[in-house]
């Protein structure tokens, strides 16, 4: 029986130099040196990318937000992905009966141009930007998300629809959307650009309480028993700042030493406690706080240019709560380069996964609005104010509804936040599936054969 052959180098008859401890140490040094040189070369020639510029999942201590080398904000990889890759279907106005009424009123007389102006213009701008988006798809079967366009805040304000008509029209529209029923509305996007939020649709809690709502309003505690905003599915968006204000050519900030006031509040009292306190405070300290009773109608109406010039004449712009917790004044402050001071306890702010608001603003308890506030603001050195202004200058591009080709814009920020909401699988209480992977309803009718109007989930 043959013995098994030993594993190892073939046997040679010439003699070997004995392997000493010196040889072993030398071999180990060669291995270690080779390892570290390999690591060094790997890092030296690694391809350039956003993650090479900034650790997107680390805490950033030196910057107000994690920017990459080309001016783009770097969203955290965890939960968002490394790049934008989503598909959004935008419903056409002629596609669904009733959708035109939500856009232009019952008679079709309200124009988008009249709705794009003012603080609620985001409803029009987002619609237009999604229509032109490179992430738009015209195939429903491949869409990750569905955008339902509506200008209901503007339509209601201009008398195009009343509250009852808005409610009835939304229900009519939704009952004609098979994909809405398929997912229970979870992959459908709605914009409500005012303090009323989704309450503009009175039956929102019945029909779109699972849908993604884009709104500047995260609280409605003053008039409602419950908020229409849900932190985990909805997205806070910036208010619509006037396009002229976001243009560098129109509003030139003043140096701090040229500003007449320590702080200002430019807005109506609206019989709100916080605003009335500021008006009284301005009467006590007129040299520190500018707080005129503004007229927005009639012969004494304050023009836009005058408003901008007043706003830029203070170091701090006070932003108290009004009809609801959010205020456009917070966003406007960044474009005249005064530090915004939030006096709204329930306010929610956009894009908190990338912006450190402590470095660009102040939030003060609204219950302590008084001389103590002015004393505190007066104690802040100009160097600290300049730093906050400089930080705000970096991120204010996120308040601008610009085309997504702009690396820093509200549009791109919203797309990143939407990507986090994408699900691979969709189902609802009215959705069932069979062994052949087909979706059916309660009557076992396949999804492709669902016909409107359909009972809503």
XYZ file of C-alpha atoms in Angstrom:
457
model
C 0.000 0.000 0.000
C 1.431 3.357 -1.021
C 1.850 6.017 1.605
C 0.079 9.347 0.953
C 2.312 11.920 -0.535
C 3.190 14.838 1.712
C 1.748 18.221 0.741
C 4.552 20.647 0.148
C 7.323 21.568 -2.209
C 9.050 18.751 -4.078
C 12.080 17.236 -2.405
C 15.469 18.324 -3.710
C 18.742 16.683 -2.886
C 20.758 19.881 -2.484
C 21.087 21.392 0.991
C 19.007 24.385 2.406
C 20.095 27.343 4.463
C 18.500 26.919 7.876
C 15.546 29.280 8.621
C 16.681 31.415 11.527
C 14.679 33.824 13.740
C 16.236 36.708 11.791
C 14.710 35.358 8.553
C 11.287 35.032 10.187
C 11.329 38.640 11.442
C 12.430 39.891 8.029
C 9.601 38.016 6.285
C 7.060 39.448 8.700
C 8.320 42.993 8.048
C 7.944 42.459 4.273
C 4.316 41.304 4.708
C 3.408 44.258 6.968
C 5.077 46.805 4.675
C 3.320 45.375 1.612
C -0.069 45.580 3.385
C 0.300 49.241 4.317
C 1.655 50.273 0.909
C -1.309 48.551 -0.766
C -3.760 50.421 1.484
C -2.001 53.724 0.746
C -2.221 53.270 -3.024
C -5.876 52.186 -2.825
C -6.790 55.419 -1.055
C -4.628 57.591 -3.293
C -6.277 56.441 -6.503
C -9.850 55.926 -5.308
C -12.433 57.518 -7.651
C -13.755 60.948 -6.616
C -17.291 60.942 -5.249
C -19.514 62.750 -2.790
C -18.632 60.282 -0.073
C -14.932 60.929 -0.701
C -15.497 64.601 0.020
C -17.682 64.168 3.086
C -18.704 61.339 5.372
C -22.440 61.559 4.759
C -23.369 59.493 7.797
C -21.139 61.300 10.291
C -22.014 64.250 12.511
C -20.732 67.490 11.015
C -19.368 69.883 13.604
C -17.735 72.532 11.439
C -20.469 73.211 8.880
C -24.107 74.177 9.073
C -24.911 71.438 6.560
C -22.910 68.686 4.776
C -22.013 70.162 1.388
C -19.905 68.320 -1.135
C -17.208 69.875 -3.277
C -19.549 71.231 -5.971
C -22.176 72.978 -3.850
C -24.629 70.092 -3.467
C -26.015 69.076 -0.126
C -25.110 65.497 0.731
C -28.099 63.608 2.097
C -27.270 60.786 4.546
C -26.695 57.503 2.738
C -28.581 55.617 5.443
C -32.259 55.638 4.537
C -31.833 57.703 1.359
C -29.360 55.859 -0.884
C -26.254 57.156 -2.613
C -28.038 58.931 -5.475
C -31.505 59.953 -6.625
C -33.266 57.190 -8.554
C -37.038 57.410 -8.299
C -39.885 57.604 -10.784
C -42.833 59.942 -10.270
C -46.038 59.821 -12.270
C -47.803 63.202 -12.553
C -51.535 62.980 -13.204
C -52.593 64.959 -16.282
C -55.349 67.537 -15.802
C -57.519 65.894 -18.506
C -56.901 62.388 -17.221
C -59.236 62.446 -14.230
C -62.682 64.037 -14.162
C -62.670 66.811 -11.567
C -58.934 67.462 -11.519
C -59.314 70.614 -13.622
C -61.688 72.076 -11.041
C -59.060 71.570 -8.310
C -56.575 73.425 -10.533
C -58.638 76.232 -12.081
C -61.973 76.381 -10.224
C -65.455 75.251 -11.206
C -65.515 77.594 -14.243
C -61.871 77.169 -15.214
C -61.245 80.907 -14.866
C -58.403 80.903 -12.333
C -55.004 81.011 -14.008
C -51.837 79.357 -12.687
C -50.068 82.710 -13.027
C -52.376 84.231 -10.435
C -51.794 81.254 -8.137
C -47.991 81.150 -8.381
C -47.695 84.499 -6.591
C -47.626 84.880 -2.841
C -46.660 82.541 -0.026
C -48.834 79.682 -1.339
C -47.241 79.586 -4.796
C -45.354 76.395 -3.945
C -48.439 74.396 -5.033
C -47.933 75.649 -8.603
C -44.140 75.611 -8.610
C -43.833 72.014 -7.411
C -46.339 70.885 -10.052
C -44.397 72.642 -12.821
C -41.051 71.346 -11.597
C -42.303 67.744 -11.447
C -43.694 68.036 -14.981
C -40.187 68.937 -16.180
C -38.329 66.560 -13.871
C -35.940 63.953 -15.207
C -37.521 61.616 -12.649
C -40.963 61.886 -14.204
C -42.373 58.755 -15.812
C -45.400 58.498 -18.074
C -45.958 54.853 -17.172
C -48.019 54.201 -14.084
C -46.886 50.600 -13.830
C -43.265 51.639 -13.258
C -43.927 54.642 -10.982
C -42.639 54.704 -7.409
C -44.825 57.671 -6.530
C -47.854 59.501 -7.953
C -48.275 63.290 -7.812
C -51.819 64.695 -7.615
C -51.732 68.364 -8.733
C -54.179 70.824 -7.169
C -54.166 74.565 -6.453
C -57.003 74.411 -3.920
C -55.668 77.090 -1.557
C -55.548 79.614 -4.398
C -58.815 78.375 -5.936
C -60.585 78.739 -2.596
C -59.122 82.187 -1.893
C -60.235 83.419 -5.321
C -63.751 81.993 -5.061
C -63.244 79.200 -7.568
C -64.523 76.520 -5.180
C -66.011 76.609 -1.696
C -65.125 74.171 1.084
C -67.956 71.780 0.282
C -67.072 71.728 -3.428
C -63.399 71.110 -2.659
C -64.312 68.151 -0.478
C -66.705 66.626 -3.025
C -64.296 67.138 -5.909
C -61.378 65.484 -4.119
C -63.504 62.413 -3.315
C -64.665 62.265 -6.940
C -61.074 62.509 -8.233
C -59.667 59.869 -5.888
C -62.441 57.384 -6.729
C -61.177 57.352 -10.334
C -57.578 56.418 -9.486
C -56.987 52.639 -9.424
C -53.404 53.054 -8.200
C -54.619 55.153 -5.287
C -56.918 52.329 -4.230
C -54.224 49.725 -4.794
C -51.885 51.311 -2.244
C -54.485 52.944 -0.028
C -52.947 56.251 -1.178
C -49.570 55.511 0.437
C -47.621 56.321 -2.721
C -49.628 59.434 -3.672
C -48.331 62.965 -3.067
C -50.460 66.016 -2.256
C -49.361 69.647 -1.731
C -51.160 71.831 0.828
C -49.171 75.082 0.938
C -50.845 77.037 3.746
C -51.286 76.952 7.497
C -54.519 75.006 7.064
C -52.487 72.088 5.705
C -54.554 69.113 4.543
C -57.594 70.504 6.390
C -58.416 72.306 3.114
C -59.771 68.874 2.184
C -62.262 68.428 5.018
C -62.383 64.636 4.680
C -58.605 64.242 4.532
C -58.539 62.020 7.621
C -60.839 59.522 5.879
C -59.231 59.432 2.448
C -55.604 60.633 2.447
C -54.432 60.004 6.007
C -51.917 57.469 4.607
C -50.707 59.655 1.718
C -47.573 61.804 1.539
C -48.412 65.434 2.264
C -46.049 68.276 1.343
C -46.776 71.285 3.541
C -44.981 74.080 5.405
C -47.324 73.495 8.348
C -46.437 70.908 10.983
C -48.942 71.967 13.636
C -52.572 73.079 13.819
C -53.215 73.259 17.560
C -54.942 76.636 17.482
C -58.127 75.574 15.677
C -58.018 71.802 15.224
C -58.224 68.862 17.572
C -55.559 66.993 15.617
C -52.744 67.864 13.251
C -52.846 66.731 9.629
C -49.053 66.453 9.701
C -47.354 63.141 10.451
C -43.602 63.308 11.028
C -42.971 59.837 9.604
C -44.790 60.072 6.275
C -45.166 63.776 5.450
C -42.578 66.352 4.392
C -42.209 69.923 5.620
C -41.460 72.230 2.685
C -40.326 75.880 2.677
C -42.869 78.633 2.155
C -42.811 80.317 -1.235
C -40.458 83.307 -0.945
C -41.066 86.028 -3.543
C -38.867 85.424 -6.611
C -37.723 89.039 -6.549
C -36.501 88.599 -3.003
C -34.412 85.534 -3.852
C -32.677 87.473 -6.618
C -29.415 89.073 -5.481
C -30.067 92.081 -7.720
C -33.223 93.179 -5.882
C -32.380 93.020 -2.177
C -28.931 94.119 -1.084
C -28.321 93.423 2.630
C -26.977 96.262 4.762
C -23.793 95.992 6.852
C -24.628 95.406 10.517
C -23.346 98.806 11.565
C -25.745 100.517 9.166
C -28.865 98.803 10.487
C -31.116 101.094 12.484
C -32.823 98.526 14.702
C -31.797 95.626 16.864
C -34.874 93.655 15.741
C -38.075 93.999 13.796
C -41.425 92.383 13.222
C -43.203 93.338 10.007
C -46.661 91.857 9.861
C -50.258 92.155 10.954
C -51.387 91.670 14.530
C -54.352 89.429 13.550
C -55.367 89.587 17.205
C -52.718 86.959 18.028
C -51.220 87.090 21.508
C -47.588 86.773 20.419
C -47.889 89.478 17.795
C -49.754 91.826 20.123
C -46.952 91.414 22.672
C -44.396 92.499 20.095
C -46.407 95.569 19.173
C -46.576 96.573 22.843
C -42.871 95.843 23.282
C -42.046 98.112 20.334
C -43.953 100.943 22.023
C -41.731 100.534 25.101
C -38.472 100.267 23.135
C -39.039 102.059 19.795
C -35.306 102.617 19.289
C -34.608 98.855 19.446
C -37.658 97.162 17.948
C -39.459 98.206 14.776
C -42.980 96.836 14.764
C -45.342 99.018 12.715
C -48.975 98.119 12.103
C -48.706 97.282 8.427
C -51.382 97.879 5.826
C -51.576 95.326 3.020
C -54.589 96.933 1.357
C -55.720 100.437 0.487
C -53.718 103.621 -0.128
C -51.322 102.975 2.784
C -50.409 99.491 1.549
C -46.723 98.660 1.966
C -45.082 97.837 -1.380
C -42.819 94.826 -1.812
C -39.654 96.872 -2.235
C -40.478 98.934 0.857
C -41.155 95.742 2.795
C -37.752 94.308 1.804
C -35.984 97.543 2.784
C -37.668 97.586 6.200
C -36.857 93.931 6.793
C -33.131 94.355 6.097
C -32.798 97.278 8.538
C -32.435 95.103 11.670
C -29.972 92.518 12.936
C -32.720 90.111 13.971
C -36.015 89.358 12.219
C -38.672 88.163 14.658
C -40.991 85.431 13.382
C -43.964 84.945 15.728
C -46.800 82.484 15.273
C -49.816 83.732 13.317
C -52.884 81.780 12.218
C -50.659 78.710 12.402
C -47.171 77.824 13.580
C -45.212 78.378 10.366
C -44.333 81.835 9.096
C -42.938 82.979 5.752
C -40.933 85.652 7.579
C -38.539 82.958 8.816
C -37.502 82.137 5.230
C -37.475 85.752 4.043
C -34.992 86.695 6.769
C -32.214 84.712 5.083
C -32.404 86.803 1.907
C -31.975 90.136 3.713
C -29.350 88.513 5.969
C -30.877 89.150 9.354
C -30.931 86.326 11.883
C -34.442 84.827 12.184
C -35.786 84.502 15.729
C -38.612 81.967 15.953
C -41.337 82.811 18.465
C -43.485 79.833 17.550
C -43.174 76.861 19.878
C -44.900 74.251 17.686
C -43.130 75.117 14.436
C -41.647 72.337 12.266
C -38.765 73.131 9.927
C -37.775 71.537 6.595
C -34.887 69.192 5.811
C -33.780 68.600 9.391
C -31.647 65.640 8.328
C -29.128 67.994 6.717
C -29.532 71.421 8.369
C -28.359 72.361 11.845
C -30.820 75.143 12.679
C -28.895 76.130 15.821
C -26.225 77.614 13.555
C -28.534 79.767 11.435
C -31.397 80.851 13.700
C -32.659 81.342 17.242
C -35.783 79.786 18.771
C -37.057 81.637 21.842
C -39.971 80.603 24.111
C -42.993 82.588 22.954
C -44.170 82.918 26.585
C -41.044 84.980 27.347
C -41.605 87.612 24.672
C -40.709 90.822 26.486
C -37.758 93.002 27.562
C -35.808 89.826 28.412
C -35.783 88.902 24.713
C -34.369 92.272 23.665
C -31.734 92.101 26.401
C -30.655 88.685 25.191
C -30.448 89.763 21.541
C -28.504 92.877 22.517
C -25.940 90.719 24.341
C -25.016 88.783 21.190
C -21.759 90.165 19.682
C -21.691 91.206 16.045
C -19.092 88.508 15.331
C -21.577 85.810 16.330
C -24.311 87.470 14.242
C -22.007 87.590 11.216
C -21.234 83.891 11.626
C -24.914 82.966 11.738
C -25.610 85.141 8.698
C -22.749 83.465 6.799
C -24.101 80.030 7.728
C -27.572 81.037 6.566
C -26.136 82.230 3.281
C -24.986 78.651 2.614
C -28.375 76.995 3.002
C -30.895 79.603 1.829
C -30.748 78.077 -1.653
C -32.872 75.295 -0.140
C -35.771 77.758 0.196
C -35.797 78.434 -3.572
C -38.069 76.407 -5.885
C -35.555 76.249 -8.715
C -35.132 73.569 -11.427
C -33.520 70.385 -10.158
C -30.398 71.081 -12.238
C -29.529 73.577 -9.501
C -27.465 71.455 -7.095
C -28.920 73.228 -4.057
C -32.672 73.873 -4.295
C -35.950 73.100 -2.563
C -36.744 70.854 -5.533
C -33.773 68.555 -5.024
C -34.294 68.528 -1.281
C -37.922 67.433 -1.717
C -36.870 64.717 -4.178
C -34.387 63.325 -1.646
C -37.042 63.297 1.054
C -39.515 61.624 -1.312
C -36.984 58.937 -2.164
C -36.941 57.983 1.505
C -40.705 57.326 1.295
C -40.522 54.886 -1.632
C -41.726 51.351 -0.923
C -41.085 48.268 -2.985
C -44.469 46.738 -2.159
C -47.872 48.423 -1.811
C -51.062 47.128 -0.251
C -54.177 48.383 1.528
C -57.225 47.019 3.338
C -58.923 46.718 -0.050
C -55.981 44.992 -1.759
C -55.466 41.211 -1.948
C -53.133 38.976 -3.946
C -53.088 35.424 -5.281
C -50.542 32.701 -5.958
C -50.041 33.923 -9.530
C -48.841 37.302 -8.138
C -51.922 39.177 -9.290
C -53.639 41.842 -7.192
C -57.384 41.507 -6.723
C -60.131 43.324 -4.825
C -62.678 41.844 -2.416
C -64.670 40.500 -5.346
C -61.513 38.793 -6.666
C -61.442 41.057 -9.719
C -57.914 41.523 -11.043
C -56.359 44.967 -10.773
C -56.186 45.467 -14.554
C -59.981 45.206 -14.680
C -60.781 47.705 -11.941
C -62.993 50.457 -13.343
C -63.913 53.818 -11.807
C -65.631 54.963 -9.795
C -64.240 52.648 -7.160
C -64.948 52.476 -3.437
C -62.079 54.183 -1.674
C -59.961 52.433 0.970
